JSON list of C-alpha atoms in Angstrom, two decimals:
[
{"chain": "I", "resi": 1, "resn": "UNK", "atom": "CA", "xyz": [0.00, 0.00, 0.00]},
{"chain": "I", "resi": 2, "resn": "UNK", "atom": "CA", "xyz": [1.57, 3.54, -0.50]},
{"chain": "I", "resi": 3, "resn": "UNK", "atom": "CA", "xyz": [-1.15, 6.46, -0.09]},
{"chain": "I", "resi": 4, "resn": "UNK", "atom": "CA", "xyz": [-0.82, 10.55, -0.64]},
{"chain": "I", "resi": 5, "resn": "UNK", "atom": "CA", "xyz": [-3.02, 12.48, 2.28]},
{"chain": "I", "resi": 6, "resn": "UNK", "atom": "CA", "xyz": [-3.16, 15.67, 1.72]},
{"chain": "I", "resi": 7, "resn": "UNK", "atom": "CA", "xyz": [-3.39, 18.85, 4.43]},
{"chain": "I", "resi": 8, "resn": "UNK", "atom": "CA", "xyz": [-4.04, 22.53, 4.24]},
{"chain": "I", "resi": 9, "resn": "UNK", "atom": "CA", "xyz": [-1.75, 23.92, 7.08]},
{"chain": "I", "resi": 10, "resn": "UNK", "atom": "CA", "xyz": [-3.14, 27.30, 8.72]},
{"chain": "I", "resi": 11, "resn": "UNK", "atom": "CA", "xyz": [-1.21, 29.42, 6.46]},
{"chain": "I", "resi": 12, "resn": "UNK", "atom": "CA", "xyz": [-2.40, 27.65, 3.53]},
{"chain": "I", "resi": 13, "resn": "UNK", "atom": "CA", "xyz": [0.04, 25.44, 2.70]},
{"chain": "I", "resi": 14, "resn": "UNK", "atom": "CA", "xyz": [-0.47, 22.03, 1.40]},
{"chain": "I", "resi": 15, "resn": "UNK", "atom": "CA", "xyz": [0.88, 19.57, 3.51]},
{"chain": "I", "resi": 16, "resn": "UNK", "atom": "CA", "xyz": [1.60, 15.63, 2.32]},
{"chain": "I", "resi": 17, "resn": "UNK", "atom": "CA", "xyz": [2.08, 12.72, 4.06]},
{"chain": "I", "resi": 18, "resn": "UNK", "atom": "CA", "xyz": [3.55, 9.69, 2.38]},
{"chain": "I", "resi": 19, "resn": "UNK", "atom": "CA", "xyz": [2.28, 6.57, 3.85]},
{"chain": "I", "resi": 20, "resn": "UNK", "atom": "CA", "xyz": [4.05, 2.99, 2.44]},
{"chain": "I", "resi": 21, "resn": "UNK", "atom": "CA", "xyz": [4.20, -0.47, 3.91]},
{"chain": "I", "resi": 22, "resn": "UNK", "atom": "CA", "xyz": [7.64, 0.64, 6.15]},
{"chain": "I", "resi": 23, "resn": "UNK", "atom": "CA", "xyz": [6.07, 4.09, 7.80]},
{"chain": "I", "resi": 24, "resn": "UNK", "atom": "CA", "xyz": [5.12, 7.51, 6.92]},
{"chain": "I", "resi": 25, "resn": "UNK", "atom": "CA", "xyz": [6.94, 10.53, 6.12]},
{"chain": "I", "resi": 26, "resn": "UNK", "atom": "CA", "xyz": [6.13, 13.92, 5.33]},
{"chain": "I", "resi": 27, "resn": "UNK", "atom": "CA", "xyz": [6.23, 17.13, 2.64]},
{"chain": "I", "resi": 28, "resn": "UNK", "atom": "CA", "xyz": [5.50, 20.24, 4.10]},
{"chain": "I", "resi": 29, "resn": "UNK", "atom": "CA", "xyz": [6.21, 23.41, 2.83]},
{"chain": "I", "resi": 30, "resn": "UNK", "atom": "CA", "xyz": [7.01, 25.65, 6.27]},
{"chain": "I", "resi": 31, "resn": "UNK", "atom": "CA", "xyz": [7.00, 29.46, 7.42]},
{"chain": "I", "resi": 32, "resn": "UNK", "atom": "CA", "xyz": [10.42, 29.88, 6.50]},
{"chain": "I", "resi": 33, "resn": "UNK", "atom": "CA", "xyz": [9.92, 29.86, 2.85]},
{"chain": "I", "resi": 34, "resn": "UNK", "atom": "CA", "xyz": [11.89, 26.65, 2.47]},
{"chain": "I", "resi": 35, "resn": "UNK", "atom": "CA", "xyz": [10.45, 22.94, 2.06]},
{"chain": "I", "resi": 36, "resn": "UNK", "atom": "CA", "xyz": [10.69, 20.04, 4.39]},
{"chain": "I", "resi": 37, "resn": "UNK", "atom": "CA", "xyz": [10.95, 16.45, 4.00]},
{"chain": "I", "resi": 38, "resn": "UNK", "atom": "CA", "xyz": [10.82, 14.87, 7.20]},
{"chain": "I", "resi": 39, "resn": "UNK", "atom": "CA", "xyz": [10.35, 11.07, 9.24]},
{"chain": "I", "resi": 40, "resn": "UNK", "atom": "CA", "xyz": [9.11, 11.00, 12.75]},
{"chain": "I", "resi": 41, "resn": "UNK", "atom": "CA", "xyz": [9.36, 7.82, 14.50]},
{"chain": "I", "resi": 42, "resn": "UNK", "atom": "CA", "xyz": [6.73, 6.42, 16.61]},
{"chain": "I", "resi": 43, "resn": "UNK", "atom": "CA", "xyz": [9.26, 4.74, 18.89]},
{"chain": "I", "resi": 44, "resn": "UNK", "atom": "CA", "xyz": [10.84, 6.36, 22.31]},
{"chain": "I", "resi": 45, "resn": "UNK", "atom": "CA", "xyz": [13.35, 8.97, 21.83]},
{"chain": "I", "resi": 46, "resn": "UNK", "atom": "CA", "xyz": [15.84, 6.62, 23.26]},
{"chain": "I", "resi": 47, "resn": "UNK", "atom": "CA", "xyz": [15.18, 3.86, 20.90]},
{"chain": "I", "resi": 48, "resn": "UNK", "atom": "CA", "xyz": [15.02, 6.13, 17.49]},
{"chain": "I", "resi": 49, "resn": "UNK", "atom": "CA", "xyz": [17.01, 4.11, 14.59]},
{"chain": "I", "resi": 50, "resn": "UNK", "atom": "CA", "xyz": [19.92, 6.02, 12.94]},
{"chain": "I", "resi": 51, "resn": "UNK", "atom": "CA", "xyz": [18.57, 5.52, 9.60]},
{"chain": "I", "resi": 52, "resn": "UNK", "atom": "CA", "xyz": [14.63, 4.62, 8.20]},
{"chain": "I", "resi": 53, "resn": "UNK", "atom": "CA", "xyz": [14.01, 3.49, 4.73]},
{"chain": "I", "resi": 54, "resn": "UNK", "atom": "CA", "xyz": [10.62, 3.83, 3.09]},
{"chain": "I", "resi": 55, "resn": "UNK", "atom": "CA", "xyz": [10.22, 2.04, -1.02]},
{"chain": "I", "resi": 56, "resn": "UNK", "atom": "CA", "xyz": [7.75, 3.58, -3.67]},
{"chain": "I", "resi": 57, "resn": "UNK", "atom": "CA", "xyz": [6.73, 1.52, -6.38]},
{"chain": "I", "resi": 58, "resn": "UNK", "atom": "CA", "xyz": [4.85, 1.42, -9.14]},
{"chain": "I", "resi": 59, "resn": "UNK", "atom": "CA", "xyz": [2.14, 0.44, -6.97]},
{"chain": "I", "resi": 60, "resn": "UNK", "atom": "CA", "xyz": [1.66, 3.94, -6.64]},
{"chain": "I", "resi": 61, "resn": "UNK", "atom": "CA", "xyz": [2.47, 5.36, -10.01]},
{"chain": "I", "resi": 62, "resn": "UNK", "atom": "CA", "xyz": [1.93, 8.83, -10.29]},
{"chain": "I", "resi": 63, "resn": "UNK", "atom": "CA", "xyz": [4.42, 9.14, -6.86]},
{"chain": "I", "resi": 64, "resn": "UNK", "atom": "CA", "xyz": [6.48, 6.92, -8.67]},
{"chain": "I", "resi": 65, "resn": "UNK", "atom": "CA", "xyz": [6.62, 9.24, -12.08]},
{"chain": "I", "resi": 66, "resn": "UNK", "atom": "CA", "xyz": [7.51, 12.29, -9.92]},
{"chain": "I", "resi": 67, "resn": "UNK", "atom": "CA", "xyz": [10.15, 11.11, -8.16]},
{"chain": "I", "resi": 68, "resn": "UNK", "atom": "CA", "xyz": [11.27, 9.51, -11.66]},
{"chain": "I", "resi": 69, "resn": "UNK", "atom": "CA", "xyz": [11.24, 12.60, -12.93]},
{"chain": "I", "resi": 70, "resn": "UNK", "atom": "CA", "xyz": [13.15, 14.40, -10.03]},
{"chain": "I", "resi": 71, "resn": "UNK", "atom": "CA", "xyz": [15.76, 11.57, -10.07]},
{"chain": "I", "resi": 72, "resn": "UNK", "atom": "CA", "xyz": [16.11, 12.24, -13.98]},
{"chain": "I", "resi": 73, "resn": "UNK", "atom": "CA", "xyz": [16.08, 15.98, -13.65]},
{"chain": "I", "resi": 74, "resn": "UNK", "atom": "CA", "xyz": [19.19, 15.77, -11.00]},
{"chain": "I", "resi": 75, "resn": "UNK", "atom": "CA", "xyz": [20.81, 13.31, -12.73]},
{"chain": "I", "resi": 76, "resn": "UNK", "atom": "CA", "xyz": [21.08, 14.97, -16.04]},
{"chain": "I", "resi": 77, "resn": "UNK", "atom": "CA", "xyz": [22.04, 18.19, -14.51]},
{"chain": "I", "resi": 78, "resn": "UNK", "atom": "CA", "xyz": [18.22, 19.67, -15.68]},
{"chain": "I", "resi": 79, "resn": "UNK", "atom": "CA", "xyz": [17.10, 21.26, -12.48]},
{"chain": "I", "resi": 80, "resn": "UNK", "atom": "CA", "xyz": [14.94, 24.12, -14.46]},
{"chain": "I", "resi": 81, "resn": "UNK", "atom": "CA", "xyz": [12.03, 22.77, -16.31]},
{"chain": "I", "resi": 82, "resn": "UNK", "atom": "CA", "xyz": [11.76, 25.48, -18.27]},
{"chain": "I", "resi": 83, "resn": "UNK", "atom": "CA", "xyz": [14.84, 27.54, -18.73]},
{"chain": "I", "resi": 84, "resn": "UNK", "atom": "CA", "xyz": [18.54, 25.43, -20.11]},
{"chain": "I", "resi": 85, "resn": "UNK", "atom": "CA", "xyz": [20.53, 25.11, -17.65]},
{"chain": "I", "resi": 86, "resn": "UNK", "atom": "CA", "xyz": [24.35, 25.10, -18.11]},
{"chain": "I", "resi": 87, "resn": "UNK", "atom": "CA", "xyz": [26.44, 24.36, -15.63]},
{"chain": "I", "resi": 88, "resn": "UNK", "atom": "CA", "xyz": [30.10, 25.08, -17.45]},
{"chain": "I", "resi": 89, "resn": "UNK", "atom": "CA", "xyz": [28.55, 29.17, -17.11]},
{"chain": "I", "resi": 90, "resn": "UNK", "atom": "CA", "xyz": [29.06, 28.82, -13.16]},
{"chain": "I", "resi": 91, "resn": "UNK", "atom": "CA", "xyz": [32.92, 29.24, -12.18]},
{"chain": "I", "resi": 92, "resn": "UNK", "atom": "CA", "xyz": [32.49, 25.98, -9.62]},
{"chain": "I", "resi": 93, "resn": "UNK", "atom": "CA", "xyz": [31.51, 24.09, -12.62]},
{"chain": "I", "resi": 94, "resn": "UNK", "atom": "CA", "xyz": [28.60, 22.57, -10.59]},
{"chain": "I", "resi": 95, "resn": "UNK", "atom": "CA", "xyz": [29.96, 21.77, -7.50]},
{"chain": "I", "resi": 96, "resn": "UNK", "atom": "CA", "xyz": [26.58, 20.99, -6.29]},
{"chain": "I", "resi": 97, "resn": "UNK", "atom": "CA", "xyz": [26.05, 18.18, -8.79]},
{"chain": "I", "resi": 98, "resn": "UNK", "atom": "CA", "xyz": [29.12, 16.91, -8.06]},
{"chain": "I", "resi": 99, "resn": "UNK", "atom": "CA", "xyz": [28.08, 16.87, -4.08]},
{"chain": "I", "resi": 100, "resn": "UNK", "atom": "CA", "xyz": [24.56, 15.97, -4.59]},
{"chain": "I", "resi": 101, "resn": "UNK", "atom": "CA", "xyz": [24.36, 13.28, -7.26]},
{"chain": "I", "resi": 102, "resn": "UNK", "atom": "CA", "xyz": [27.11, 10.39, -7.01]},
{"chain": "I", "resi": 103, "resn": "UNK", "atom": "CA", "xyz": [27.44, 6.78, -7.48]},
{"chain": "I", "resi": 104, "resn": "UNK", "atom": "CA", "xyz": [23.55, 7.05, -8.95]},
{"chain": "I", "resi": 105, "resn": "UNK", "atom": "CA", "xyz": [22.26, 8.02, -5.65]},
{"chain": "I", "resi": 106, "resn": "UNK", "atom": "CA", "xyz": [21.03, 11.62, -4.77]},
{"chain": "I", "resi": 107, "resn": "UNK", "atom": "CA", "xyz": [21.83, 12.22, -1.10]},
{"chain": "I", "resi": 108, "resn": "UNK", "atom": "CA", "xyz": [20.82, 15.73, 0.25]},
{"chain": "I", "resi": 109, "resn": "UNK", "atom": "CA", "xyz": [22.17, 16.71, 3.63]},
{"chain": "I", "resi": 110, "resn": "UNK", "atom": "CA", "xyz": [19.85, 19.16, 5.29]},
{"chain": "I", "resi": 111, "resn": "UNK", "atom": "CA", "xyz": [20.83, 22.96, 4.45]},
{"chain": "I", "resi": 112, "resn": "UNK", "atom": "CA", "xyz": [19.58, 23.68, 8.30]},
{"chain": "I", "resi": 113, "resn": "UNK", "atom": "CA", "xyz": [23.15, 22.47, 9.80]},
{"chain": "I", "resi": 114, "resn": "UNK", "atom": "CA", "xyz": [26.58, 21.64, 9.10]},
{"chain": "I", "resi": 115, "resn": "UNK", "atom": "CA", "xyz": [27.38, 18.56, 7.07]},
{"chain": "I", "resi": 116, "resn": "UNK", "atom": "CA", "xyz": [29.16, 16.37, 9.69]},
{"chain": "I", "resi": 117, "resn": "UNK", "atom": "CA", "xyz": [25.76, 17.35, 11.51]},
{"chain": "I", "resi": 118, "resn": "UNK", "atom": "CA", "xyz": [23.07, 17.23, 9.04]},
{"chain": "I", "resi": 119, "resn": "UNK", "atom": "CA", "xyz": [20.04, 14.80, 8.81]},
{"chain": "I", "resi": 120, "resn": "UNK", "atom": "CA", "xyz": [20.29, 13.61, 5.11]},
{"chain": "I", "resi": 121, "resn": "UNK", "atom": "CA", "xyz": [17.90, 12.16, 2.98]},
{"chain": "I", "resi": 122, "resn": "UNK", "atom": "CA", "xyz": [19.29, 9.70, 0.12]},
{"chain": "I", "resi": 123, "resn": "UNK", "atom": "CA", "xyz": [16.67, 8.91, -3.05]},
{"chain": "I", "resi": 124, "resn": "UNK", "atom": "CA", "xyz": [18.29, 5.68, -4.68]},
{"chain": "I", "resi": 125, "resn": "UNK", "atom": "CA", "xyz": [16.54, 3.84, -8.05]},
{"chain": "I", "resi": 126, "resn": "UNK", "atom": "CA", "xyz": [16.33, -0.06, -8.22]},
{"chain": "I", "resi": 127, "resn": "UNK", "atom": "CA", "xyz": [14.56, -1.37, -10.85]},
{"chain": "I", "resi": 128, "resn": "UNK", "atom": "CA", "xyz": [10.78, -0.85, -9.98]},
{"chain": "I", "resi": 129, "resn": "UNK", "atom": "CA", "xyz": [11.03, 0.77, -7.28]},
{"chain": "I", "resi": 130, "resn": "UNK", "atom": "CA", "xyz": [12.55, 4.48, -5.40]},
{"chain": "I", "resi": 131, "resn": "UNK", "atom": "CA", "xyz": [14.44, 3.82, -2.32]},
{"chain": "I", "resi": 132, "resn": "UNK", "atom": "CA", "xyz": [14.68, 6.92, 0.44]},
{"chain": "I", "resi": 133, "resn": "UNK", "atom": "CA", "xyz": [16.27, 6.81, 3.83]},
{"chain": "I", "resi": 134, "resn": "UNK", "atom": "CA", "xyz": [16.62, 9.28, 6.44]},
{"chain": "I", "resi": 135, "resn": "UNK", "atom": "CA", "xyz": [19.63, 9.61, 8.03]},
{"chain": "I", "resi": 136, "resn": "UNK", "atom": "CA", "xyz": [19.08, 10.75, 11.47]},
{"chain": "I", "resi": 137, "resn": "UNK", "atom": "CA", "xyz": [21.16, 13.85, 12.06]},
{"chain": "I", "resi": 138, "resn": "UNK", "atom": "CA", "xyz": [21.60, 16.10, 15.52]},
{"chain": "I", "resi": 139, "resn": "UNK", "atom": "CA", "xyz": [20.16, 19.56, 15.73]},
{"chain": "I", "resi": 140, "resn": "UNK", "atom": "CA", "xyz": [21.30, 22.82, 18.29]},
{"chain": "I", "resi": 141, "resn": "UNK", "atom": "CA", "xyz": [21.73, 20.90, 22.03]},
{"chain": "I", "resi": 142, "resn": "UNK", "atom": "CA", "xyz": [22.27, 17.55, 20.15]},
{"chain": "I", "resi": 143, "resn": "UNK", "atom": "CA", "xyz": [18.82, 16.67, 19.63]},
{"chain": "I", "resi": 144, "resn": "UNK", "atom": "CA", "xyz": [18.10, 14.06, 16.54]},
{"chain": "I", "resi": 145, "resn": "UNK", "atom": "CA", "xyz": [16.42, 14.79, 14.14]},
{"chain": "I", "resi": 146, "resn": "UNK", "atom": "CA", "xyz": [15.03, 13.26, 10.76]},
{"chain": "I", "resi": 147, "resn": "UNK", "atom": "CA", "xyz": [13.85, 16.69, 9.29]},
{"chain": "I", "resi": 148, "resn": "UNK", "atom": "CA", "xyz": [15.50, 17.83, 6.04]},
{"chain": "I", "resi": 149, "resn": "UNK", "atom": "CA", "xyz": [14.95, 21.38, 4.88]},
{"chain": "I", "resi": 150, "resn": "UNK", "atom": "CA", "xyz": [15.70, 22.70, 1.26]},
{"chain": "I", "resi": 151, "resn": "UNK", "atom": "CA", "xyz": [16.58, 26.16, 1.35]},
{"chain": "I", "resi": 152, "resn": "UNK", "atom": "CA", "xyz": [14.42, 27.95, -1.76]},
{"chain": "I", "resi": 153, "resn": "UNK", "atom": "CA", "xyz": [17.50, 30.87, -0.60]},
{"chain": "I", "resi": 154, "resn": "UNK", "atom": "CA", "xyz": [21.50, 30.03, -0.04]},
{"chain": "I", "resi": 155, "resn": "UNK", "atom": "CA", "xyz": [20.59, 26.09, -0.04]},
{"chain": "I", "resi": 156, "resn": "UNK", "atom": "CA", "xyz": [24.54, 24.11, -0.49]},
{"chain": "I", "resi": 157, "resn": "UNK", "atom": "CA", "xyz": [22.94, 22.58, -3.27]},
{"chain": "I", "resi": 158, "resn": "UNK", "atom": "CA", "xyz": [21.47, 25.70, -5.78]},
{"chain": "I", "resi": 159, "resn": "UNK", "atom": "CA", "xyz": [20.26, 25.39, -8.22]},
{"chain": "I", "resi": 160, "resn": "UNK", "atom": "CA", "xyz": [18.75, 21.85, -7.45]},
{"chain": "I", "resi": 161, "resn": "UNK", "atom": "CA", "xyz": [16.64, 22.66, -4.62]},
{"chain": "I", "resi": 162, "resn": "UNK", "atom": "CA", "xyz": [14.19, 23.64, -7.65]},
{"chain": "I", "resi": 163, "resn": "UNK", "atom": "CA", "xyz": [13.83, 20.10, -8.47]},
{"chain": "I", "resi": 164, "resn": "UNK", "atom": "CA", "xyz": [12.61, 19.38, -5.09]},
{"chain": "I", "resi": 165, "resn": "UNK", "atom": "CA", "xyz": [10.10, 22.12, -4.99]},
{"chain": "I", "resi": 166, "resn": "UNK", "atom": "CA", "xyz": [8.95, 21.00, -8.71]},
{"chain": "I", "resi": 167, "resn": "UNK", "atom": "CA", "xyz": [8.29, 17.79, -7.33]},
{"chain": "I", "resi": 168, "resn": "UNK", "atom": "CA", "xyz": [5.99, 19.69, -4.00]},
{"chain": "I", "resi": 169, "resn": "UNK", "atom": "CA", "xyz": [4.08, 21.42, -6.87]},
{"chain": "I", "resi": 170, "resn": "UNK", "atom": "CA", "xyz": [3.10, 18.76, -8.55]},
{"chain": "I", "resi": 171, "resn": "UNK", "atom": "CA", "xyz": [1.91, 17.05, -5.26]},
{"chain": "I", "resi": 172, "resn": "UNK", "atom": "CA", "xyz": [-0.08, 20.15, -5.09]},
{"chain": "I", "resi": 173, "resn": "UNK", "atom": "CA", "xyz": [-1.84, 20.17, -8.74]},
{"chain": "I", "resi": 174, "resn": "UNK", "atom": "CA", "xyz": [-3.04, 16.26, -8.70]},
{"chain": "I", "resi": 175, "resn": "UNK", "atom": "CA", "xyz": [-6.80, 15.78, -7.82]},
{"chain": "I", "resi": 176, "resn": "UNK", "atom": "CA", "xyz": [-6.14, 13.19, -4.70]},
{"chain": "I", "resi": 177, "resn": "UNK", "atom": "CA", "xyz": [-9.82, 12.79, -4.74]},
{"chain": "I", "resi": 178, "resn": "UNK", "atom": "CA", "xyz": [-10.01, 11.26, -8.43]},
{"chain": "I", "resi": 179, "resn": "UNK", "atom": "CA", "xyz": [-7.24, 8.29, -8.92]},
{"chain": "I", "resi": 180, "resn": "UNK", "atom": "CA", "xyz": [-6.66, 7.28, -12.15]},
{"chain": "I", "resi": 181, "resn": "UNK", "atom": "CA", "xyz": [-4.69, 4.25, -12.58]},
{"chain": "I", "resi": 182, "resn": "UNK", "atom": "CA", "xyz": [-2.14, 4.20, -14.72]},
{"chain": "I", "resi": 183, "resn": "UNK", "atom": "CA", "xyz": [-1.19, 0.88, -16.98]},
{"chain": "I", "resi": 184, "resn": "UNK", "atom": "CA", "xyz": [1.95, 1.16, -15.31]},
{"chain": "I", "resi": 185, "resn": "UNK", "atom": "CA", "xyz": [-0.08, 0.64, -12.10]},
{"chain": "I", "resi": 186, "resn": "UNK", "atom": "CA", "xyz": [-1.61, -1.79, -12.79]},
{"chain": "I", "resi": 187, "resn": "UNK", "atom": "CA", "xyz": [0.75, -4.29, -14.22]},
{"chain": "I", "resi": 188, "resn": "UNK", "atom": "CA", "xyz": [2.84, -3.91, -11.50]},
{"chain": "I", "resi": 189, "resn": "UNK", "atom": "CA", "xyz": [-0.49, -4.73, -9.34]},
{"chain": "I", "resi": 190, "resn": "UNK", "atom": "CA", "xyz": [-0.64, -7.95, -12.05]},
{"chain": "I", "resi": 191, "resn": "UNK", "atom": "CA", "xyz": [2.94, -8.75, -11.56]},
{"chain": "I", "resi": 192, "resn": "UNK", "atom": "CA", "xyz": [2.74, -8.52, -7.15]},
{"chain": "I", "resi": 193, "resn": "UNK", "atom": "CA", "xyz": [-0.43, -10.86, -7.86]},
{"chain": "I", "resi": 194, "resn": "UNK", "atom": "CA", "xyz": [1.81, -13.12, -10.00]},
{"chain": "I", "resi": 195, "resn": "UNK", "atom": "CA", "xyz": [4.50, -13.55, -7.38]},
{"chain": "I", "resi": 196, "resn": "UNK", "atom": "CA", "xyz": [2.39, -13.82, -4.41]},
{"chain": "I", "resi": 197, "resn": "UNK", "atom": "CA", "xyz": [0.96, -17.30, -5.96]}
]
């Protein structure tokens, strides 16, 4: 099962919680201007894991096309959708890339705290399915924390924190109260069915 529940927050923000067969995380755009992707677990402080991984598949496809397409859009150095983007105009000659994207895996390290100290959230692709773990991370007194925030201003990581907010905006536009399956969906529904027997 993997589900989309959508919130209006009281500033009138849309708020989206991802739930899948490991947990639930959230999308939240917040009050600072900057979006959040975050994982709160239900166990005692204490006990909290260093790391929690949550899989999207096909099962739901139109989560699965999104974060396709922000996996794509990183990877081929195409974080505008609507502008060309090159990255030999900036004297760093995309650092960013280079510290966001590597060995196929996009791991973003919170723009709220130093690296060494950063939660970090890591978006891997197997073959039908999006991998993303939280890495637990210490805020201000050394509390954990699973929250990662994506600065829309001075984020390590400009211009790619675009992508990420691309991908919030398109949570936003889709009609969670009409769900049309996709024949992506549902073969992958026909092959689960298939290996289950």
């Amino acid at each position: 099962m993997i589900e989309i529940k959508k919130n209006i927050d009281e500033k009138g923000n849309n708020r989206f919680k991802i739930i899948t067969n490991e947990g639930n995380f959230e999308i939240i755009y917040g009050g600072t201007l900057d979006l959040y992707w975050f994982y709160r677990p239900k166990e005692n402080i204490d006990n909290w894991p260093l790391l929690k991984t949550f899989n999207i598949t096909k099962e739901n496809y139109f989560l699965f096309k999104i974060l396709d397409e922000l996996y794509t859009r990183i990877k081929e150095q195409k974080p505008y959708s609507t502008i060309e983007y090159n990255p030999n105009n900036y004297s760093l000659k995309d650092y960013a890339h280079e510290m966001l994207f590597q060995n196929n895996i996009i791991k973003w390290y919170s723009d709220d705290a130093p690296l060494e100290e950063a939660s970090c959230v890591e978006v891997k692709r197997l073959e039908d399915v999006y991998s993303i773990t939280f890495y637990q991370g210490k805020e201000e007194y050394n509390f954990p924390t699973f929250t990662v925030r994506f600065r829309n201003s001075g984020s390590r990581y400009k211009p790619y924190n675009a992508v990420f907010m691309n991908m919030y905006n398109c949570l936003g536009e889709y009609d969670f109260n009409y769900h049309q399956i996709h024949i992506e969906e549902y073969l992958y529904n026909q092959k689960l069915q298939r290996t289950k027997k």
